[in-house]
Each structure stands twice: as C-alpha cells, then as structure tokens.
C-alpha cells in the first residue's frame, strides 16, 4: 500500500513527538511553527503526513540544544504506548513479540519516511537482530539521535509486548562515538554498545521474542494490519507548499466560507505572504477557492440528494441561480444533468 506519494513524509504523530521533545530542551514555537506541516490543523490531524524535511529540521534544532544521546533518550521516554498510533499496537498485540516486530517492519511507513528509513529483521538461530536502516549522513548529529532513538523504541515496544524489560545482547549504532554515553547505557540496559558501526541494530535472544504476548487477542493482528493499510491509503502527504495550502483551504471551507486571512492564520503566515506564495506557484486565491467549490459541488450532486438550493448554500453561493451559472461555466451543463451523469458513472463502476 506504500506509494511514491508517501515518500518524503513522516506521520504527524512522529512530528508531534519531535515537537514535544524540542520543547523539553527549550525550543519555543518560534523555532519551528513556520515550517511546512506545523500548522495546528496539520500537526494534529493523523491523516496528514509531515514533510520529512520539517522533521529533520526539528531534530537539527534539538541537537543544537542537547547532545544527540539526550535527544535519543528523551524521544524514547516520551514514546508511551499509543504515541505512534497503530504501529505501536502492531507490536504489542501480536501473538508473540517477534511476530509483532515483523508486522512493525512491514508497516514502518505508517510512521517513518519510506524513502530514507526502514527496518530489517534477521533471525539467526538463537538470536534476532532488528536493524534500523537510515540513509542519512552517519556523522550528522540529528541522524545519530534518530538512530539511537529508533533502537530504544524497538526495545521498549518489545518489552511492553513481552510484559517485562528485555535486555539486548548487543547494540550497534551507525553514529559517532560521543564523549559520554551513560544515558544510552541506561536506555538500553547494557554496556555492549558499539559506535561507528556500518548499520544500527539491536540484538535479542530469540527465546525472549518467541514467548507468547500476555495480552494478545486472536484475530487482532489482522485487524490492525488492515487498519495500517487503510491509514496509508487515506493519508494526505504534505509534500510541498501547494499541498499544504490546499489542505488548509479545504479544512477552512468545511467550517464555512473561507477568507484569505483565516487560511493564512491556519498556515501561520500573513495574508500578504499567502498571496505572494500563490502567485509564485502560478495561481490565485479566487482560482483556488473556485476549485474547492467546484469539487464540493460535484461531490454533493453525485453523492447526496440535496436540493440545488441546499447545494448552493453549502458551497457558498448566494442562491441556486448563481450555482447554476457556475456549473454552466465549468461543465457546460445544468446541475441536474451533472447529477445524472455522475450517478450513471457510479453505477457503471459498481459503486
């Protein structure tokens, strides 16, 4: 279910976690509120996927204020069960922790950027190694912090699935060796930590991951896998500025007649900046509003039995006459004919 559309984005849940940790190290909203995807209606909407560049920038800001090792520990500490949505429960609800981490690897894109990050599970007799695959520069402070966090997160979720703390046999980090790393020893529960390794991985005894999950429920894993697929299918990747703007405009339109200033506030920019950005992308406020109205009207005519007067009111037109003029201009036909055509298409498609 992962598509090219998801590449270059992360879940809004992961973005919220990053913002929370940034605040803990003293970074105020002024440091990140202007970044793409940080407007409240995007950040708090689980359907929206935040640009990966935004997540990276927040991580960079965090490692300016704190060592990457502290960032790893804070992210892991703040990642209570449910923080990352369905991905968390894929691990903790499977029949065994091992089956859960396999599902988590298969649906890692529900959390991370599938273009740059992934998971790999290697089973070798009495050992199971979980690798975090990340294509960023090995020496980059933010990348080091993310890799350290990822392994701590896997360990925490597996322990929650097993119902007890799991101590790894070995931890390898594709990260530069810090001056001090006691916080990582505490995070992982072992001193067997290798730095500047070719890849980041954490290794457990197979017996620890093969034991039954205490609270597993038959059939629940299949339900969660379907939910993960649906989450990816319905996600709104905020790849670029036009996508961010149109998401904000659509949200504002759902709540009433949108104005330039109200949408600008949603995007945490000024109305003048919004107008300038629209011009830079070859469009205007009136053109974008008309597109939203056109799509809404077609949807209401095709999918509901609302009268033309009601459709006009819901889409921001003064009356049915104004709506009819707009439909004639867009489609060269009447609302009634457009409704019949849309329902005929749905019938042929088996909808």
PDB file of N, CA, C and O in Angstrom, residues 47-91:
ATOM      1  N   UNK A  47      -4.325  12.070   9.669  1.00  0.00           N
ATOM      2  CA  UNK A  47      -4.320  11.748   8.252  1.00  0.00           C
ATOM      3  C   UNK A  47      -3.206  12.473   7.505  1.00  0.00           C
ATOM      4  O   UNK A  47      -2.785  12.042   6.429  1.00  0.00           O
ATOM      5  N   UNK A  48      -2.741  13.576   8.058  1.00  0.00           N
ATOM      6  CA  UNK A  48      -1.697  14.361   7.384  1.00  0.00           C
ATOM      7  C   UNK A  48      -0.321  13.752   7.641  1.00  0.00           C
ATOM      8  O   UNK A  48      -0.030  13.288   8.743  1.00  0.00           O
ATOM      9  N   UNK A  49       0.499  13.757   6.618  1.00  0.00           N
ATOM     10  CA  UNK A  49       1.883  13.309   6.740  1.00  0.00           C
ATOM     11  C   UNK A  49       2.798  14.510   6.568  1.00  0.00           C
ATOM     12  O   UNK A  49       2.740  15.228   5.573  1.00  0.00           O
ATOM     13  N   UNK A  50       3.646  14.727   7.566  1.00  0.00           N
ATOM     14  CA  UNK A  50       4.509  15.901   7.630  1.00  0.00           C
ATOM     15  C   UNK A  50       5.699  15.753   6.683  1.00  0.00           C
ATOM     16  O   UNK A  50       6.270  14.662   6.572  1.00  0.00           O
ATOM     17  N   UNK A  51       6.097  16.819   5.999  1.00  0.00           N
ATOM     18  CA  UNK A  51       7.308  16.729   5.169  1.00  0.00           C
ATOM     19  C   UNK A  51       8.499  16.266   5.997  1.00  0.00           C
ATOM     20  O   UNK A  51       8.738  16.758   7.100  1.00  0.00           O
ATOM     21  N   UNK A  52       9.257  15.311   5.463  1.00  0.00           N
ATOM     22  CA  UNK A  52      10.413  14.795   6.190  1.00  0.00           C
ATOM     23  C   UNK A  52      11.427  15.898   6.468  1.00  0.00           C
ATOM     24  O   UNK A  52      12.108  15.878   7.502  1.00  0.00           O
ATOM     25  N   UNK A  53      11.505  16.876   5.569  1.00  0.00           N
ATOM     26  CA  UNK A  53      12.443  17.982   5.772  1.00  0.00           C
ATOM     27  C   UNK A  53      12.111  18.755   7.043  1.00  0.00           C
ATOM     28  O   UNK A  53      13.010  19.244   7.738  1.00  0.00           O
ATOM     29  N   UNK A  54      10.824  18.856   7.371  1.00  0.00           N
ATOM     30  CA  UNK A  54      10.418  19.529   8.602  1.00  0.00           C
ATOM     31  C   UNK A  54      10.880  18.735   9.823  1.00  0.00           C
ATOM     32  O   UNK A  54      11.426  19.294  10.784  1.00  0.00           O
ATOM     33  N   UNK A  55      10.663  17.422   9.792  1.00  0.00           N
ATOM     34  CA  UNK A  55      11.081  16.574  10.918  1.00  0.00           C
ATOM     35  C   UNK A  55      12.595  16.641  11.115  1.00  0.00           C
ATOM     36  O   UNK A  55      13.087  16.697  12.254  1.00  0.00           O
ATOM     37  N   UNK A  56      13.326  16.655  10.018  1.00  0.00           N
ATOM     38  CA  UNK A  56      14.793  16.728  10.109  1.00  0.00           C
ATOM     39  C   UNK A  56      15.228  18.060  10.713  1.00  0.00           C
ATOM     40  O   UNK A  56      16.132  18.121  11.553  1.00  0.00           O
ATOM     41  N   UNK A  57      14.557  19.132  10.296  1.00  0.00           N
ATOM     42  CA  UNK A  57      14.911  20.448  10.828  1.00  0.00           C
ATOM     43  C   UNK A  57      14.660  20.525  12.329  1.00  0.00           C
ATOM     44  O   UNK A  57      15.491  21.085  13.083  1.00  0.00           O
ATOM     45  N   UNK A  58      13.573  19.961  12.804  1.00  0.00           N
ATOM     46  CA  UNK A  58      13.290  19.982  14.238  1.00  0.00           C
ATOM     47  C   UNK A  58      14.345  19.174  14.993  1.00  0.00           C
ATOM     48  O   UNK A  58      14.805  19.570  16.074  1.00  0.00           O
ATOM     49  N   UNK A  59      14.755  18.044  14.415  1.00  0.00           N
ATOM     50  CA  UNK A  59      15.809  17.243  15.040  1.00  0.00           C
ATOM     51  C   UNK A  59      17.119  18.020  15.086  1.00  0.00           C
ATOM     52  O   UNK A  59      17.862  17.962  16.079  1.00  0.00           O
ATOM     53  N   UNK A  60      17.411  18.758  14.024  1.00  0.00           N
ATOM     54  CA  UNK A  60      18.627  19.570  13.998  1.00  0.00           C
ATOM     55  C   UNK A  60      18.595  20.637  15.088  1.00  0.00           C
ATOM     56  O   UNK A  60      19.590  20.852  15.793  1.00  0.00           O
ATOM     57  N   UNK A  61      17.450  21.293  15.234  1.00  0.00           N
ATOM     58  CA  UNK A  61      17.309  22.313  16.274  1.00  0.00           C
ATOM     59  C   UNK A  61      17.500  21.694  17.657  1.00  0.00           C
ATOM     60  O   UNK A  61      18.120  22.289  18.550  1.00  0.00           O
ATOM     61  N   UNK A  62      16.973  20.481  17.839  1.00  0.00           N
ATOM     62  CA  UNK A  62      17.067  19.808  19.136  1.00  0.00           C
ATOM     63  C   UNK A  62      18.513  19.489  19.489  1.00  0.00           C
ATOM     64  O   UNK A  62      18.953  19.680  20.632  1.00  0.00           O
ATOM     65  N   UNK A  63      19.280  19.015  18.503  1.00  0.00           N
ATOM     66  CA  UNK A  63      20.669  18.643  18.801  1.00  0.00           C
ATOM     67  C   UNK A  63      21.583  19.859  18.923  1.00  0.00           C
ATOM     68  O   UNK A  63      22.732  19.713  19.349  1.00  0.00           O
ATOM     69  N   UNK A  64      21.092  21.036  18.576  1.00  0.00           N
ATOM     70  CA  UNK A  64      21.843  22.256  18.886  1.00  0.00           C
ATOM     71  C   UNK A  64      21.753  22.542  20.384  1.00  0.00           C
ATOM     72  O   UNK A  64      22.708  23.023  21.001  1.00  0.00           O
ATOM     73  N   UNK A  65      20.607  22.213  20.967  1.00  0.00           N
ATOM     74  CA  UNK A  65      20.369  22.492  22.380  1.00  0.00           C
ATOM     75  C   UNK A  65      20.820  21.369  23.310  1.00  0.00           C
ATOM     76  O   UNK A  65      21.056  21.605  24.509  1.00  0.00           O
ATOM     77  N   UNK A  66      20.889  20.141  22.794  1.00  0.00           N
ATOM     78  CA  UNK A  66      21.217  18.995  23.645  1.00  0.00           C
ATOM     79  C   UNK A  66      22.038  17.983  22.850  1.00  0.00           C
ATOM     80  O   UNK A  66      21.921  17.912  21.631  1.00  0.00           O
ATOM     81  N   UNK A  67      22.876  17.182  23.509  1.00  0.00           N
ATOM     82  CA  UNK A  67      23.631  16.144  22.798  1.00  0.00           C
ATOM     83  C   UNK A  67      22.684  15.156  22.134  1.00  0.00           C
ATOM     84  O   UNK A  67      21.560  14.940  22.606  1.00  0.00           O
ATOM     85  N   UNK A  68      23.148  14.534  21.069  1.00  0.00           N
ATOM     86  CA  UNK A  68      22.271  13.600  20.364  1.00  0.00           C
ATOM     87  C   UNK A  68      21.865  12.430  21.250  1.00  0.00           C
ATOM     88  O   UNK A  68      20.769  11.873  21.102  1.00  0.00           O
ATOM     89  N   UNK A  69      22.724  12.057  22.184  1.00  0.00           N
ATOM     90  CA  UNK A  69      22.382  10.964  23.095  1.00  0.00           C
ATOM     91  C   UNK A  69      21.185  11.328  23.973  1.00  0.00           C
ATOM     92  O   UNK A  69      20.303  10.506  24.219  1.00  0.00           O
ATOM     93  N   UNK A  70      21.131  12.581  24.418  1.00  0.00           N
ATOM     94  CA  UNK A  70      19.993  13.033  25.228  1.00  0.00           C
ATOM     95  C   UNK A  70      18.725  13.075  24.395  1.00  0.00           C
ATOM     96  O   UNK A  70      17.644  12.728  24.872  1.00  0.00           O
ATOM     97  N   UNK A  71      18.860  13.502  23.132  1.00  0.00           N
ATOM     98  CA  UNK A  71      17.702  13.512  22.250  1.00  0.00           C
ATOM     99  C   UNK A  71      17.137  12.103  22.094  1.00  0.00           C
ATOM    100  O   UNK A  71      15.918  11.892  22.157  1.00  0.00           O
ATOM    101  N   UNK A  72      18.018  11.107  21.911  1.00  0.00           N
ATOM    102  CA  UNK A  72      17.570   9.714  21.780  1.00  0.00           C
ATOM    103  C   UNK A  72      16.769   9.281  22.996  1.00  0.00           C
ATOM    104  O   UNK A  72      15.692   8.682  22.881  1.00  0.00           O
ATOM    105  N   UNK A  73      17.306   9.592  24.171  1.00  0.00           N
ATOM    106  CA  UNK A  73      16.667   9.162  25.417  1.00  0.00           C
ATOM    107  C   UNK A  73      15.333   9.876  25.622  1.00  0.00           C
ATOM    108  O   UNK A  73      14.337   9.255  26.020  1.00  0.00           O
ATOM    109  N   UNK A  74      15.285  11.179  25.357  1.00  0.00           N
ATOM    110  CA  UNK A  74      14.041  11.921  25.522  1.00  0.00           C
ATOM    111  C   UNK A  74      12.958  11.412  24.577  1.00  0.00           C
ATOM    112  O   UNK A  74      11.795  11.252  24.966  1.00  0.00           O
ATOM    113  N   UNK A  75      13.315  11.161  23.326  1.00  0.00           N
ATOM    114  CA  UNK A  75      12.336  10.636  22.376  1.00  0.00           C
ATOM    115  C   UNK A  75      11.791   9.292  22.843  1.00  0.00           C
ATOM    116  O   UNK A  75      10.578   9.045  22.801  1.00  0.00           O
ATOM    117  N   UNK A  76      12.676   8.423  23.310  1.00  0.00           N
ATOM    118  CA  UNK A  76      12.234   7.109  23.784  1.00  0.00           C
ATOM    119  C   UNK A  76      11.355   7.241  25.029  1.00  0.00           C
ATOM    120  O   UNK A  76      10.337   6.554  25.160  1.00  0.00           O
ATOM    121  N   UNK A  77      11.759   8.129  25.931  1.00  0.00           N
ATOM    122  CA  UNK A  77      10.999   8.313  27.178  1.00  0.00           C
ATOM    123  C   UNK A  77       9.599   8.841  26.903  1.00  0.00           C
ATOM    124  O   UNK A  77       8.631   8.461  27.577  1.00  0.00           O
ATOM    125  N   UNK A  78       9.472   9.733  25.910  1.00  0.00           N
ATOM    126  CA  UNK A  78       8.176  10.344  25.612  1.00  0.00           C
ATOM    127  C   UNK A  78       7.312   9.488  24.700  1.00  0.00           C
ATOM    128  O   UNK A  78       6.189   9.856  24.404  1.00  0.00           O
ATOM    129  N   UNK A  79       7.826   8.335  24.267  1.00  0.00           N
ATOM    130  CA  UNK A  79       7.088   7.471  23.335  1.00  0.00           C
ATOM    131  C   UNK A  79       6.274   6.423  24.075  1.00  0.00           C
ATOM    132  O   UNK A  79       6.490   5.208  23.928  1.00  0.00           O
ATOM    133  N   UNK A  80       5.315   6.884  24.874  1.00  0.00           N
ATOM    134  CA  UNK A  80       4.423   5.944  25.539  1.00  0.00           C
ATOM    135  C   UNK A  80       3.614   5.158  24.527  1.00  0.00           C
ATOM    136  O   UNK A  80       3.444   5.571  23.384  1.00  0.00           O
ATOM    137  N   UNK A  81       3.089   4.016  24.954  1.00  0.00           N
ATOM    138  CA  UNK A  81       2.307   3.179  24.049  1.00  0.00           C
ATOM    139  C   UNK A  81       1.134   3.981  23.475  1.00  0.00           C
ATOM    140  O   UNK A  81       0.425   4.672  24.200  1.00  0.00           O
ATOM    141  N   UNK A  82       0.980   3.943  22.177  1.00  0.00           N
ATOM    142  CA  UNK A  82      -0.067   4.697  21.504  1.00  0.00           C
ATOM    143  C   UNK A  82       0.418   6.001  20.907  1.00  0.00           C
ATOM    144  O   UNK A  82      -0.287   6.593  20.081  1.00  0.00           O
ATOM    145  N   UNK A  83       1.609   6.447  21.300  1.00  0.00           N
ATOM    146  CA  UNK A  83       2.142   7.706  20.771  1.00  0.00           C
ATOM    147  C   UNK A  83       2.229   7.670  19.252  1.00  0.00           C
ATOM    148  O   UNK A  83       1.939   8.665  18.571  1.00  0.00           O
ATOM    149  N   UNK A  84       2.618   6.532  18.709  1.00  0.00           N
ATOM    150  CA  UNK A  84       2.797   6.396  17.259  1.00  0.00           C
ATOM    151  C   UNK A  84       1.639   5.661  16.597  1.00  0.00           C
ATOM    152  O   UNK A  84       1.772   5.136  15.487  1.00  0.00           O
ATOM    153  N   UNK A  85       0.508   5.640  17.261  1.00  0.00           N
ATOM    154  CA  UNK A  85      -0.706   5.117  16.652  1.00  0.00           C
ATOM    155  C   UNK A  85      -0.690   3.617  16.443  1.00  0.00           C
ATOM    156  O   UNK A  85      -0.157   2.854  17.259  1.00  0.00           O
ATOM    157  N   UNK A  86      -1.248   3.171  15.313  1.00  0.00           N
ATOM    158  CA  UNK A  86      -1.446   1.742  15.063  1.00  0.00           C
ATOM    159  C   UNK A  86      -0.121   0.985  15.037  1.00  0.00           C
ATOM    160  O   UNK A  86      -0.069  -0.189  15.394  1.00  0.00           O
ATOM    161  N   UNK A  87       0.964   1.652  14.655  1.00  0.00           N
ATOM    162  CA  UNK A  87       2.259   0.976  14.589  1.00  0.00           C
ATOM    163  C   UNK A  87       2.646   0.395  15.946  1.00  0.00           C
ATOM    164  O   UNK A  87       3.167  -0.724  16.017  1.00  0.00           O
ATOM    165  N   UNK A  88       2.382   1.120  17.010  1.00  0.00           N
ATOM    166  CA  UNK A  88       2.691   0.630  18.353  1.00  0.00           C
ATOM    167  C   UNK A  88       1.964  -0.679  18.648  1.00  0.00           C
ATOM    168  O   UNK A  88       2.543  -1.642  19.157  1.00  0.00           O
ATOM    169  N   UNK A  89       0.677  -0.703  18.314  1.00  0.00           N
ATOM    170  CA  UNK A  89      -0.161  -1.848  18.674  1.00  0.00           C
ATOM    171  C   UNK A  89       0.095  -3.064  17.786  1.00  0.00           C
ATOM    172  O   UNK A  89      -0.212  -4.194  18.185  1.00  0.00           O
ATOM    173  N   UNK A  90       0.652  -2.843  16.610  1.00  0.00           N
ATOM    174  CA  UNK A  90       1.063  -3.986  15.798  1.00  0.00           C
ATOM    175  C   UNK A  90       2.057  -4.843  16.568  1.00  0.00           C
ATOM    176  O   UNK A  90       2.041  -6.078  16.469  1.00  0.00           O
ATOM    177  N   UNK A  91       2.921  -4.206  17.350  1.00  0.00           N
ATOM    178  CA  UNK A  91       3.937  -4.935  18.109  1.00  0.00           C
ATOM    179  C   UNK A  91       3.343  -5.552  19.366  1.00  0.00           C
ATOM    180  O   UNK A  91       3.554  -6.731  19.666  1.00  0.00           O
TER     181      UNK A  91
END
